[in-house]
Coordinates of C-alpha atoms in Angstrom, one line a residue:
Chain F
M18 CA 97.6 128.9 108.1
G19 CA 96.2 126.8 110.2
Q20 CA 94.0 124.4 110.8
R21 CA 90.8 123.9 111.4
C22 CA 88.6 122.2 114.2
P23 CA 87.0 119.0 113.0
I24 CA 83.9 120.8 112.6
S25 CA 80.2 121.1 110.7
P26 CA 80.0 124.5 109.1
P27 CA 78.9 127.6 111.3
S28 CA 75.0 128.1 111.6
P29 CA 72.9 129.9 113.3
H30 CA 72.2 127.3 116.0
N31 CA 75.6 126.0 116.5
R32 CA 78.1 128.5 117.8
F33 CA 79.4 130.2 121.1
P34 CA 76.3 131.5 123.2
P35 CA 77.0 135.3 123.4
P36 CA 79.1 136.2 126.6
S37 CA 77.2 136.3 129.7
P38 CA 77.0 140.4 131.0
N39 CA 78.4 138.8 134.2
P40 CA 80.9 136.1 132.4
I41 CA 83.2 133.7 135.6
F42 CA 86.0 133.9 132.4
T43 CA 86.5 137.1 130.0
H44 CA 88.7 135.3 128.3
P45 CA 87.7 136.1 124.9
P46 CA 86.1 132.9 123.1
P47 CA 88.6 130.5 121.1
G48 CA 88.5 130.4 117.1
C49 CA 86.9 126.7 117.6
P50 CA 83.2 128.2 117.2
T51 CA 81.2 125.6 116.4
G52 CA 81.4 122.4 118.3
G53 CA 81.3 119.5 115.6
D54 CA 82.8 116.4 116.8
A55 CA 82.5 117.9 120.4
P56 CA 83.5 117.4 123.1
C57 CA 87.3 117.8 122.5
V58 CA 90.2 119.8 123.7
C59 CA 90.9 123.1 123.2
V60 CA 93.7 125.0 124.1
L61 CA 93.8 128.7 124.1
S62 CA 96.0 131.3 123.3
P63 CA 99.7 129.7 125.2
N64 CA 101.3 132.7 126.1
L65 CA 102.5 131.4 129.1
P66 CA 106.3 130.6 129.0
S67 CA 107.7 126.8 128.2
P68 CA 107.1 124.7 131.3
P69 CA 110.2 123.5 132.0
S70 CA 110.8 119.9 130.1
C71 CA 111.2 117.2 131.8
P72 CA 111.4 116.2 135.4
T73 CA 114.9 116.1 137.7
L74 CA 116.5 112.6 137.0
G75 CA 117.6 112.1 141.5
I76 CA 115.9 112.0 144.1
K77 CA 112.6 112.8 144.8
S78 CA 112.7 114.2 148.5
P79 CA 109.3 115.5 150.7
P80 CA 110.1 119.3 152.5
P81 CA 111.5 116.9 155.9
S82 CA 108.7 118.1 158.3
P83 CA 105.0 119.3 158.1
P84 CA 106.4 122.6 156.3
P85 CA 104.2 126.0 158.6
S86 CA 100.8 125.6 156.7
P87 CA 97.6 128.2 158.3
S88 CA 95.2 125.2 156.8
G89 CA 96.6 121.9 158.4
P90 CA 98.5 119.2 157.5
S91 CA 99.0 118.1 153.8
S92 CA 96.8 115.2 152.0
W93 CA 99.5 114.3 149.7
P94 CA 102.0 111.1 149.6
A95 CA 105.0 111.6 150.3
A96 CA 107.4 110.1 147.6
G97 CA 111.3 109.3 147.8
V98 CA 113.5 109.7 151.4
R99 CA 113.4 112.8 153.9
P100 CA 116.0 114.7 153.6
T101 CA 116.6 114.9 157.0
D102 CA 116.3 110.6 156.7
P103 CA 120.2 109.2 158.2
G104 CA 120.2 107.1 154.6
A105 CA 119.6 110.4 152.7
L106 CA 123.3 111.3 152.2
S107 CA 124.8 107.8 151.5
L108 CA 121.7 106.8 149.2
A109 CA 123.0 109.8 147.0
R110 CA 126.0 108.9 147.1
A111 CA 125.4 105.2 146.3
I112 CA 123.3 106.4 143.3
A113 CA 126.1 109.2 142.0
E114 CA 128.8 107.1 142.0
E115 CA 127.4 102.8 142.0
A116 CA 127.2 102.9 138.8
P117 CA 127.8 105.6 136.9
E118 CA 127.3 104.6 133.4
E119 CA 124.2 103.8 134.0
V120 CA 122.7 106.0 136.4
T121 CA 123.5 109.6 137.4
L122 CA 122.9 111.9 140.2
V123 CA 121.3 114.7 138.0
G124 CA 120.0 116.6 141.1
V125 CA 117.0 117.0 144.1
Y126 CA 113.3 117.7 143.3
A127 CA 110.9 118.3 145.8
H128 CA 107.0 118.7 145.3
C129 CA 105.5 120.5 147.7
G130 CA 102.0 119.3 147.5
D131 CA 100.8 120.5 150.9
T132 CA 99.5 124.0 148.7
Y133 CA 96.8 122.3 147.4
G134 CA 95.6 122.4 150.8
C135 CA 95.9 126.6 151.1
R136 CA 93.3 129.0 151.6
D137 CA 95.4 131.7 151.3
V138 CA 99.1 133.7 149.3
P139 CA 100.7 134.0 152.5
A140 CA 100.9 129.9 153.6
I141 CA 101.3 128.9 149.7
Q142 CA 104.7 131.2 150.1
A143 CA 105.0 129.4 153.8
I144 CA 105.5 126.0 152.0
A145 CA 107.2 127.8 149.4
R146 CA 110.2 128.6 151.0
A147 CA 110.6 125.6 153.7
T148 CA 111.1 123.5 150.4
T149 CA 113.2 125.2 149.5
S150 CA 114.9 125.9 152.4
A151 CA 114.6 122.5 152.7
V152 CA 116.3 121.3 149.2
L153 CA 119.0 123.6 149.3
D154 CA 120.1 122.8 152.3
F155 CA 120.4 119.4 151.5
V156 CA 122.1 120.0 147.9
T157 CA 124.5 121.8 150.6
T158 CA 125.3 118.4 152.0
L159 CA 126.1 117.1 149.4
R160 CA 128.1 119.7 147.6
Q161 CA 130.4 119.2 151.4
A162 CA 130.0 115.4 151.2
G163 CA 131.8 115.3 147.6
V164 CA 128.7 113.8 145.5
P165 CA 128.4 116.2 142.7
C166 CA 124.6 117.6 143.3
P167 CA 124.3 120.2 140.1
Q168 CA 120.7 121.0 140.0
A169 CA 117.6 121.6 142.6
S170 CA 114.4 122.2 142.0
I171 CA 110.8 122.1 143.4
G172 CA 107.5 121.6 142.2
S173 CA 103.6 122.5 142.9
T174 CA 101.9 125.5 140.6
P175 CA 100.3 126.9 143.9
S176 CA 103.9 127.9 144.7
C177 CA 105.4 128.4 141.7
S178 CA 103.0 131.4 141.1
H179 CA 103.4 132.4 144.5
P180 CA 107.6 132.0 144.3
V181 CA 109.5 133.5 146.7
P182 CA 112.4 135.1 146.9
E183 CA 114.5 132.5 148.0
M184 CA 113.7 130.4 145.0
A185 CA 116.1 132.0 142.5
Q186 CA 119.0 130.2 143.8
L187 CA 116.9 127.0 142.9
T188 CA 118.5 126.0 138.5
E189 CA 114.6 124.5 137.8
L190 CA 110.9 125.0 138.1
H191 CA 108.5 122.2 137.9
P192 CA 105.0 123.4 138.2
G193 CA 103.2 121.4 136.1
N194 CA 99.6 122.5 135.5
Y195 CA 101.1 125.4 135.0
L196 CA 100.7 125.0 131.5
F197 CA 96.9 125.4 131.2
Y198 CA 96.0 126.6 135.1
D199 CA 92.2 125.0 135.3
L200 CA 89.2 126.1 138.0
Q201 CA 90.9 124.3 140.7
Q202 CA 93.8 127.2 139.8
T203 CA 91.6 129.7 139.9
L204 CA 90.1 128.8 143.4
L205 CA 93.6 128.3 144.8
G206 CA 94.4 131.6 144.0
S207 CA 97.3 130.6 141.7
C208 CA 95.7 132.2 138.7
Q209 CA 92.9 134.6 137.5
P210 CA 90.7 133.8 135.2
E211 CA 91.3 134.6 132.5
E212 CA 94.5 133.0 131.6
V213 CA 93.0 130.0 132.3
A214 CA 93.9 127.7 128.4
I215 CA 92.6 124.8 128.6
R216 CA 88.8 124.5 127.1
V217 CA 86.2 121.1 126.5
L218 CA 83.9 122.3 124.4
T219 CA 80.7 120.5 123.9
R220 CA 77.3 120.3 122.5
V221 CA 73.7 120.5 124.2
I222 CA 71.8 117.7 122.7
G223 CA 68.9 117.8 124.3
H224 CA 66.4 120.1 126.7
Y225 CA 64.7 118.6 129.4
P226 CA 62.2 121.1 130.8
H227 CA 60.5 118.6 133.1
R228 CA 63.4 118.2 134.4
N229 CA 64.7 122.6 134.0
Q230 CA 67.5 120.3 132.5
L231 CA 69.9 120.8 129.0
L232 CA 71.4 117.9 127.6
V233 CA 75.0 118.2 126.6
D234 CA 77.6 115.7 124.8
C235 CA 80.5 115.9 127.4
G236 CA 80.3 112.8 129.9
W237 CA 83.5 111.9 132.6
A238 CA 85.0 110.3 129.7
A239 CA 86.2 113.1 127.8
L240 CA 86.2 115.4 131.6
S241 CA 87.0 113.6 134.3
L242 CA 85.5 113.1 137.7
H243 CA 87.5 115.2 139.5
G244 CA 86.1 117.8 141.3
R245 CA 82.7 116.7 141.4
D246 CA 82.6 117.5 144.7
Q247 CA 85.4 120.8 145.4
A248 CA 83.9 123.2 143.1
P249 CA 80.2 124.3 143.1
T250 CA 79.6 124.1 139.3
G251 CA 81.2 120.6 139.0
C252 CA 83.8 119.6 137.4
A253 CA 84.1 122.0 135.5
A254 CA 82.5 126.1 135.2
I255 CA 81.2 127.0 131.8
E256 CA 82.2 129.4 130.4
G257 CA 80.2 133.0 129.6
H258 CA 77.2 130.8 132.0
P259 CA 77.7 131.6 135.5
Q260 CA 74.2 131.3 136.1
L261 CA 74.8 128.0 134.6
R262 CA 76.3 124.7 136.5
L263 CA 76.9 120.8 135.7
V264 CA 75.5 119.0 137.6
G265 CA 75.8 115.1 137.1
L266 CA 77.7 113.0 134.6
T267 CA 77.8 110.3 132.6
Q268 CA 80.4 108.0 130.4
E269 CA 79.2 110.4 127.2
H270 CA 76.5 113.2 129.4
G271 CA 76.9 116.0 131.2
Q272 CA 73.4 117.9 132.6
V273 CA 73.5 121.3 133.2
E274 CA 71.2 123.2 135.1
A275 CA 70.8 126.8 136.5
V276 CA 71.9 127.7 139.4
D277 CA 68.4 129.7 140.3
G278 CA 65.6 129.7 138.6
R279 CA 64.2 128.5 135.1
L280 CA 66.2 127.5 132.6
D281 CA 66.1 129.6 129.9
F282 CA 66.0 127.2 127.2
E283 CA 65.9 129.6 123.8
R284 CA 69.4 130.2 124.4
F285 CA 70.7 127.5 124.4
P286 CA 70.1 126.1 120.6
L287 CA 70.4 122.1 120.9
G288 CA 73.3 122.0 118.6
S289 CA 74.8 125.8 120.1
T290 CA 77.5 124.4 122.2
L291 CA 79.6 125.5 124.8
A292 CA 82.9 125.8 126.4
L293 CA 84.1 124.0 129.7
I294 CA 86.4 125.3 131.9
P295 CA 88.0 121.9 134.0
F296 CA 88.3 121.7 137.5
H297 CA 91.5 120.2 137.5
A298 CA 93.6 120.2 133.5
C299 CA 95.7 116.9 134.0
A300 CA 93.0 115.0 134.3
T301 CA 90.4 115.7 131.8
A302 CA 94.0 116.5 129.6
A303 CA 94.6 113.0 130.5
M304 CA 91.3 112.2 128.4
H305 CA 92.2 113.6 125.6
P306 CA 94.4 112.0 122.5
V307 CA 94.4 115.5 120.2
Y308 CA 95.0 118.6 122.0
Y309 CA 93.5 121.4 119.6
V310 CA 96.0 124.8 119.9
H311 CA 94.4 127.8 119.2
A312 CA 95.2 132.0 118.6
E313 CA 93.5 134.6 116.6
G314 CA 90.2 132.7 116.5
K315 CA 92.6 129.9 114.6
V316 CA 93.5 126.3 115.1
V317 CA 97.4 126.5 114.8
E318 CA 98.7 123.0 116.1
L319 CA 97.8 120.0 117.2
W320 CA 98.9 118.5 120.1
R321 CA 99.3 115.1 120.9
P322 CA 100.8 113.9 124.0
V323 CA 103.3 111.5 124.5
R324 CA 101.9 108.2 126.9
G325 CA 103.9 106.0 129.8
W326 CA 102.2 103.0 128.1
Chain T
M25 CA 103.1 82.8 118.9
G26 CA 101.4 85.4 121.6
Q27 CA 103.0 88.8 121.4
R28 CA 104.9 89.5 124.5
C29 CA 103.4 92.5 127.0
P30 CA 106.3 94.8 127.7
I31 CA 108.0 93.8 130.4
S32 CA 111.7 93.5 131.4
P33 CA 112.6 90.0 132.2
P34 CA 111.3 87.8 135.4
S35 CA 113.6 88.3 138.5
P36 CA 112.7 86.8 141.3
H37 CA 112.4 90.5 142.4
N38 CA 109.6 91.2 139.7
R39 CA 107.1 88.3 139.4
F40 CA 103.3 87.9 140.6
P41 CA 103.0 88.0 144.9
P42 CA 101.5 84.1 145.4
P43 CA 98.3 84.2 145.9
S44 CA 96.4 84.7 149.1
P45 CA 95.1 82.0 151.3
N46 CA 92.2 83.4 151.2
P47 CA 92.7 86.0 147.9
I48 CA 89.1 88.0 147.0
F49 CA 90.2 87.3 143.4
T50 CA 90.7 83.4 142.3
H51 CA 91.2 84.8 138.6
P52 CA 94.8 82.2 137.9
P53 CA 97.3 85.5 137.4
P54 CA 97.6 86.6 133.6
G55 CA 99.9 85.9 131.1
C56 CA 101.7 89.1 131.7
P57 CA 103.7 89.0 135.0
T58 CA 106.2 91.0 135.3
G59 CA 105.5 94.7 135.3
G60 CA 108.2 96.4 132.8
D61 CA 105.8 99.4 131.7
A62 CA 103.2 98.9 134.0
P63 CA 101.1 99.5 134.6
C64 CA 99.6 98.7 131.9
V65 CA 95.6 96.9 131.2
C66 CA 95.6 93.3 130.9
V67 CA 92.9 91.5 129.9
L68 CA 92.3 88.2 131.2
S69 CA 91.3 85.0 128.8
P70 CA 88.3 86.0 127.8
N71 CA 85.9 84.2 127.1
L72 CA 82.9 85.6 127.8
P73 CA 80.3 86.0 124.9
S74 CA 81.3 88.6 121.9
P75 CA 79.5 91.5 123.5
P76 CA 76.7 93.2 121.5
S77 CA 78.7 95.3 117.9
C78 CA 76.7 98.5 118.5
P79 CA 74.6 100.1 119.8
T80 CA 71.0 100.8 118.3
L81 CA 70.3 103.7 116.6
G82 CA 67.0 105.2 117.5
I83 CA 65.2 107.0 119.1
K84 CA 66.7 106.2 123.5
S85 CA 63.9 105.6 125.1
P86 CA 63.8 105.9 129.1
P87 CA 61.1 103.4 131.2
P88 CA 58.2 106.0 130.8
S89 CA 57.7 106.0 135.1
P90 CA 59.9 105.1 137.7
P91 CA 60.7 101.0 138.0
P92 CA 59.4 99.5 141.7
S93 CA 63.0 99.6 142.3
P94 CA 62.9 99.0 146.4
S95 CA 66.8 100.0 146.8
G96 CA 65.8 104.3 145.9
P97 CA 64.5 106.3 143.2
S98 CA 67.3 106.9 140.2
S99 CA 70.7 109.1 140.4
W100 CA 70.7 108.5 136.8
P101 CA 69.6 111.2 133.9
A102 CA 67.2 110.0 131.3
A103 CA 68.1 110.7 127.7
G104 CA 65.0 110.6 124.9
V105 CA 61.9 110.9 125.2
R106 CA 59.2 109.0 127.3
P107 CA 57.4 106.4 125.9
T108 CA 54.0 107.6 126.9
D109 CA 55.1 111.8 126.3
P110 CA 52.2 112.4 124.1
G111 CA 54.8 113.2 121.6
A112 CA 56.7 110.6 121.8
L113 CA 55.3 108.5 118.1
S114 CA 55.7 111.8 116.3
L115 CA 58.9 111.8 116.9
A116 CA 59.2 108.0 116.1
R117 CA 57.3 109.0 112.5
A118 CA 59.3 111.8 112.1
I119 CA 62.3 110.2 112.5
A120 CA 61.4 106.9 110.2
E121 CA 59.7 109.9 107.7
E122 CA 60.8 112.8 107.3
A123 CA 63.8 111.9 105.6
P124 CA 64.6 108.3 104.6
E125 CA 67.6 109.1 102.6
E126 CA 69.6 110.6 105.5
V127 CA 67.8 108.9 109.0
T128 CA 66.6 105.6 109.5
L129 CA 64.7 104.4 112.1
V130 CA 65.9 100.9 113.1
G131 CA 64.8 100.5 116.8
V132 CA 63.4 101.3 120.4
Y133 CA 66.5 101.2 123.4
A134 CA 66.2 102.0 126.9
H135 CA 68.8 102.2 129.7
C136 CA 67.8 101.2 133.1
G137 CA 70.6 102.6 135.1
D138 CA 68.2 102.3 137.9
T139 CA 70.0 98.6 138.5
Y140 CA 73.1 100.2 140.0
G141 CA 71.0 102.2 142.6
C142 CA 70.4 98.4 143.7
R143 CA 70.9 95.7 146.3
D144 CA 69.3 92.1 145.4
V145 CA 68.4 90.4 142.1
P146 CA 65.0 90.6 142.6
A147 CA 65.3 94.3 142.3
I148 CA 67.4 94.2 139.5
Q149 CA 64.8 92.0 137.6
A150 CA 61.9 94.0 138.6
I151 CA 63.1 97.3 136.7
A152 CA 64.3 95.1 133.8
R153 CA 61.2 93.6 133.5
A154 CA 59.5 97.1 133.7
T155 CA 62.1 98.1 131.8
T156 CA 61.7 95.4 129.0
S157 CA 57.9 96.0 128.8
A158 CA 58.2 99.2 128.9
V159 CA 60.0 99.3 124.9
L160 CA 58.5 96.3 123.6
D161 CA 54.9 98.5 124.6
F162 CA 56.3 101.6 122.6
V163 CA 57.5 99.1 120.1
T164 CA 53.9 97.8 119.5
T165 CA 52.6 101.2 119.2
L166 CA 54.2 102.1 116.7
R167 CA 53.6 99.1 114.3
Q168 CA 50.5 99.3 115.2
A169 CA 50.7 103.4 113.7
G170 CA 52.7 102.4 110.7
V171 CA 55.5 103.3 111.5
P172 CA 58.0 100.0 110.9
C173 CA 60.1 99.5 113.9
P174 CA 62.7 96.1 114.1
Q175 CA 64.7 96.7 117.0
A176 CA 64.1 96.8 120.7
S177 CA 67.0 96.8 122.6
I178 CA 67.7 97.3 126.8
G179 CA 70.9 97.8 127.7
S180 CA 73.0 97.8 131.7
T181 CA 74.8 95.4 132.6
P182 CA 73.3 95.0 136.5
S183 CA 69.9 94.0 134.3
C184 CA 71.5 91.7 130.6
S185 CA 73.2 89.4 134.3
H186 CA 70.6 88.9 135.3
P187 CA 68.1 88.5 132.9
V188 CA 64.3 87.8 133.2
P189 CA 62.2 85.7 131.0
E190 CA 60.6 88.3 129.5
M191 CA 63.5 90.1 127.6
A192 CA 63.8 87.3 125.0
Q193 CA 61.2 88.7 123.0
L194 CA 63.9 91.8 122.7
T195 CA 66.0 91.4 119.4
E196 CA 69.3 92.9 121.7
L197 CA 70.4 93.4 124.9
H198 CA 73.8 95.6 124.9
P199 CA 75.6 95.6 128.5
G200 CA 78.3 97.5 128.0
N201 CA 80.4 96.4 131.3
Y202 CA 79.4 93.1 130.2
L203 CA 82.5 92.6 128.1
F204 CA 84.9 93.6 131.4
Y205 CA 83.3 92.6 134.5
D206 CA 84.3 94.9 137.7
L207 CA 84.6 95.3 140.9
Q208 CA 81.3 97.2 141.1
Q209 CA 80.6 94.9 139.5
T210 CA 80.9 91.9 141.4
L211 CA 79.2 94.7 144.9
L212 CA 75.9 94.8 142.8
G213 CA 75.7 91.5 142.2
S214 CA 76.8 90.5 138.2
C215 CA 79.1 88.4 138.4
Q216 CA 81.3 86.3 140.4
P217 CA 85.3 87.9 141.0
E218 CA 86.6 85.2 139.2
E219 CA 84.2 85.9 136.2
V220 CA 87.0 89.8 135.9
A221 CA 88.2 90.1 133.1
I222 CA 90.8 92.7 133.2
R223 CA 93.2 94.1 135.2
V224 CA 96.0 97.4 136.0
L225 CA 99.6 95.9 136.3
T226 CA 101.5 97.9 138.9
R227 CA 104.8 97.8 140.2
V228 CA 106.1 98.3 144.2
I229 CA 108.1 101.0 143.9
G230 CA 108.5 102.6 147.5
H231 CA 108.7 100.9 150.5
Y232 CA 107.7 103.2 153.6
P233 CA 107.5 101.8 156.5
H234 CA 106.9 105.1 159.0
R235 CA 104.1 105.1 157.7
N236 CA 103.2 101.9 156.7
Q237 CA 102.5 101.9 153.3
L238 CA 103.9 100.6 150.0
L239 CA 104.2 103.0 146.6
V240 CA 103.0 101.8 143.1
D241 CA 103.1 103.2 140.1
C242 CA 99.6 102.6 139.7
G243 CA 97.5 106.2 140.3
W244 CA 94.5 108.2 138.8
A245 CA 96.2 108.1 135.2
A246 CA 96.2 104.6 135.5
L247 CA 92.4 103.7 137.0
S248 CA 90.3 106.5 137.5
L249 CA 89.3 108.3 140.5
H250 CA 86.0 106.3 139.9
G251 CA 84.9 105.1 143.2
R252 CA 86.7 106.1 145.5
D253 CA 84.4 106.8 148.2
Q254 CA 82.2 102.9 146.9
A255 CA 84.0 100.1 148.1
P256 CA 86.3 99.4 150.7
T257 CA 89.1 99.0 148.8
G258 CA 89.4 102.4 147.1
C259 CA 89.0 102.8 143.4
A260 CA 90.4 98.8 143.5
A261 CA 90.9 95.3 144.7
I262 CA 94.5 93.7 144.9
E263 CA 94.1 90.3 143.0
G264 CA 95.8 87.9 146.0
H265 CA 95.4 90.1 149.0
P266 CA 92.3 90.8 150.4
Q267 CA 95.2 92.2 153.4
L268 CA 95.7 95.3 151.4
R269 CA 93.9 98.2 150.7
L270 CA 94.6 101.1 147.6
V271 CA 93.9 104.2 150.1
G272 CA 95.7 107.1 147.9
L273 CA 96.1 107.9 144.1
T274 CA 97.8 110.9 142.6
Q275 CA 97.7 111.5 139.2
E276 CA 101.2 108.3 138.2
H277 CA 101.2 107.7 142.2
G278 CA 99.0 104.7 144.2
Q279 CA 100.0 103.2 148.3
V280 CA 98.7 100.7 149.0
E281 CA 97.9 100.1 153.4
A282 CA 97.2 96.9 155.6
V283 CA 93.5 96.8 156.3
D284 CA 94.6 96.2 159.9
G285 CA 98.2 96.7 161.6
R286 CA 101.4 95.9 159.9
L287 CA 102.8 95.7 156.1
D288 CA 104.5 92.3 155.1
F289 CA 106.8 94.0 153.4
E290 CA 108.7 91.5 152.5
R291 CA 106.0 89.9 150.8
F292 CA 105.9 93.3 148.1
P293 CA 110.2 93.8 147.1
L294 CA 110.6 96.2 145.0
G295 CA 109.4 95.4 141.3
S296 CA 107.6 92.8 142.5
T297 CA 104.2 93.7 140.6
L298 CA 100.3 93.9 141.7
A299 CA 97.0 93.5 139.2
L300 CA 94.9 95.9 140.6
I301 CA 91.0 95.2 139.9
P302 CA 89.0 98.3 138.7
F303 CA 86.2 98.8 140.6
H304 CA 84.8 100.3 136.6
A305 CA 86.3 99.0 134.5
C306 CA 84.4 101.5 131.9
A307 CA 86.5 104.5 133.5
T308 CA 90.1 102.4 133.7
A309 CA 89.4 101.0 130.3
A310 CA 89.9 104.6 128.4
M311 CA 92.4 106.3 130.6
H312 CA 94.5 103.4 128.2
P313 CA 95.3 103.7 124.1
V314 CA 96.4 99.9 124.2
Y315 CA 95.0 96.2 126.5
Y316 CA 97.3 93.4 126.5
V317 CA 94.6 90.0 126.0
H318 CA 95.6 87.4 128.0
A319 CA 95.2 83.5 126.9
E320 CA 96.7 80.6 128.4
G321 CA 99.3 82.6 129.9
K322 CA 100.1 84.2 126.7
V323 CA 99.3 87.9 124.9
V324 CA 97.7 86.4 122.4
E325 CA 95.9 90.4 120.6
L326 CA 96.8 93.9 121.9
W327 CA 93.2 95.7 121.2
R328 CA 93.5 99.4 121.0
P329 CA 90.2 101.4 121.8
V330 CA 88.6 103.8 119.1
R331 CA 87.6 107.2 119.9
G332 CA 85.0 109.1 119.7
W333 CA 87.4 112.2 119.7

């Protein structure tokens, strides 16, 4: 039997609004329909393949040179050493051989964050191909030099969502956002809207006709500020309500407006719930100590994330 | 005996860098000097008055009209009802009288977030005065109408840091950020740099001479993105090192550059710690499940924040 969300009893004023005739997000409403201790994070029927378990230990290496991205240079930082760096081989050898009882060289990993600057799939795949090639070439160099290197891996959700055949030669993929997906990934083309598996439930707690706004009980403490200036609907999209947008967040409150014209306040009575699809699931998930996992209308598990500090 | 931070043993490469000759922040280094499970939040010798305990229940009321702020209109949302609203009195009466066994009217509260848009103390005090007056006038109205209203309160850290005499007539003040203060409050003039009581400790984990950057193990998951575009040093200032600035944050990493010229990498060996003064303490504190409270060089308490969901 599934556990229930920390909710108040269903009432006519306390349920998901009916889907819009033209919803942005067509995923069926989750089984935790009625607010209560909103805002809470809900994970919808996680039917995606299990994500890779742990990051590969070893050298973190960025692509060797700016990959052929038509969308311009990456805004992401490079950590680790470049595989073309003259010291890369000796570093790998030192990791593998200097203190084998303490440190093991497990593999080589690169995260092609450049893909977040791409505007189409061919650009993402070009980066994925270049990154894969850089990693595999370096592993070959290591092996030829007598340094065992069992794992070869790349990350980034955009690249792993549009894999190229060359990636079959890797031993692991590490797309961290892939577990949930989010509004950002739909904008990048990594997924369809109905594949996004995370929502923040929030309740309408105020009507402000004089400024044509609803107030909801979800602020940046439940959503983060990620995406504030990047998505047309703000830090989140409002499921089933493309006519609404989140225009402001304070610590515990959000302001919702109509994209055009007057808000239909009667559709959103006080206490009714809205489901927010976050712009950046990683950032939103980091704000919550527990996730309510749904399947077929019931909460089937509670996930409590492990934190590093 | 104080508890210790989750730290590794002190070593020459694992201690606070010496203070700069011209530090931005002159607070003595905390007693948790050596990283370990960095990034961790440290609270320095909390010698401020105890903060007010709980928000007043009751009507949340914004100032009745745009307060006389020379710095322009507020960007903060107004929640609750305006005290000049024709329905305000009847709402207060309904709260006080309709279900006394379930709801008690404790008082009237206003948060003058407008103060965050001010550029000098007279502007902050003008708002504090107008807000106080609006709250007290409404309480008087209530009492004259036979509605008991024991509490009258305002919030906002800038206003409560520069109290005006009229505020002595209030029964409570609610400056939420006042417990810690932060970089934003120093920029607003609410406090002196040495009064900020919160740090995030982070370790240097990479030298990147080719791009003149240090990599540290603190990203937005430890600091939040608040202040990214608002402070000259990014989302945080680096204590004792006004020549450094935080130029980028990913989930677990931060990039530190010199404000001008070349970084002196030898001053910041791998494993050395930096203390970050967050732009927005509320947002940074929300990222951490435990705070290490220091006094005289020792961790004297661990604080675990209560969360609403």
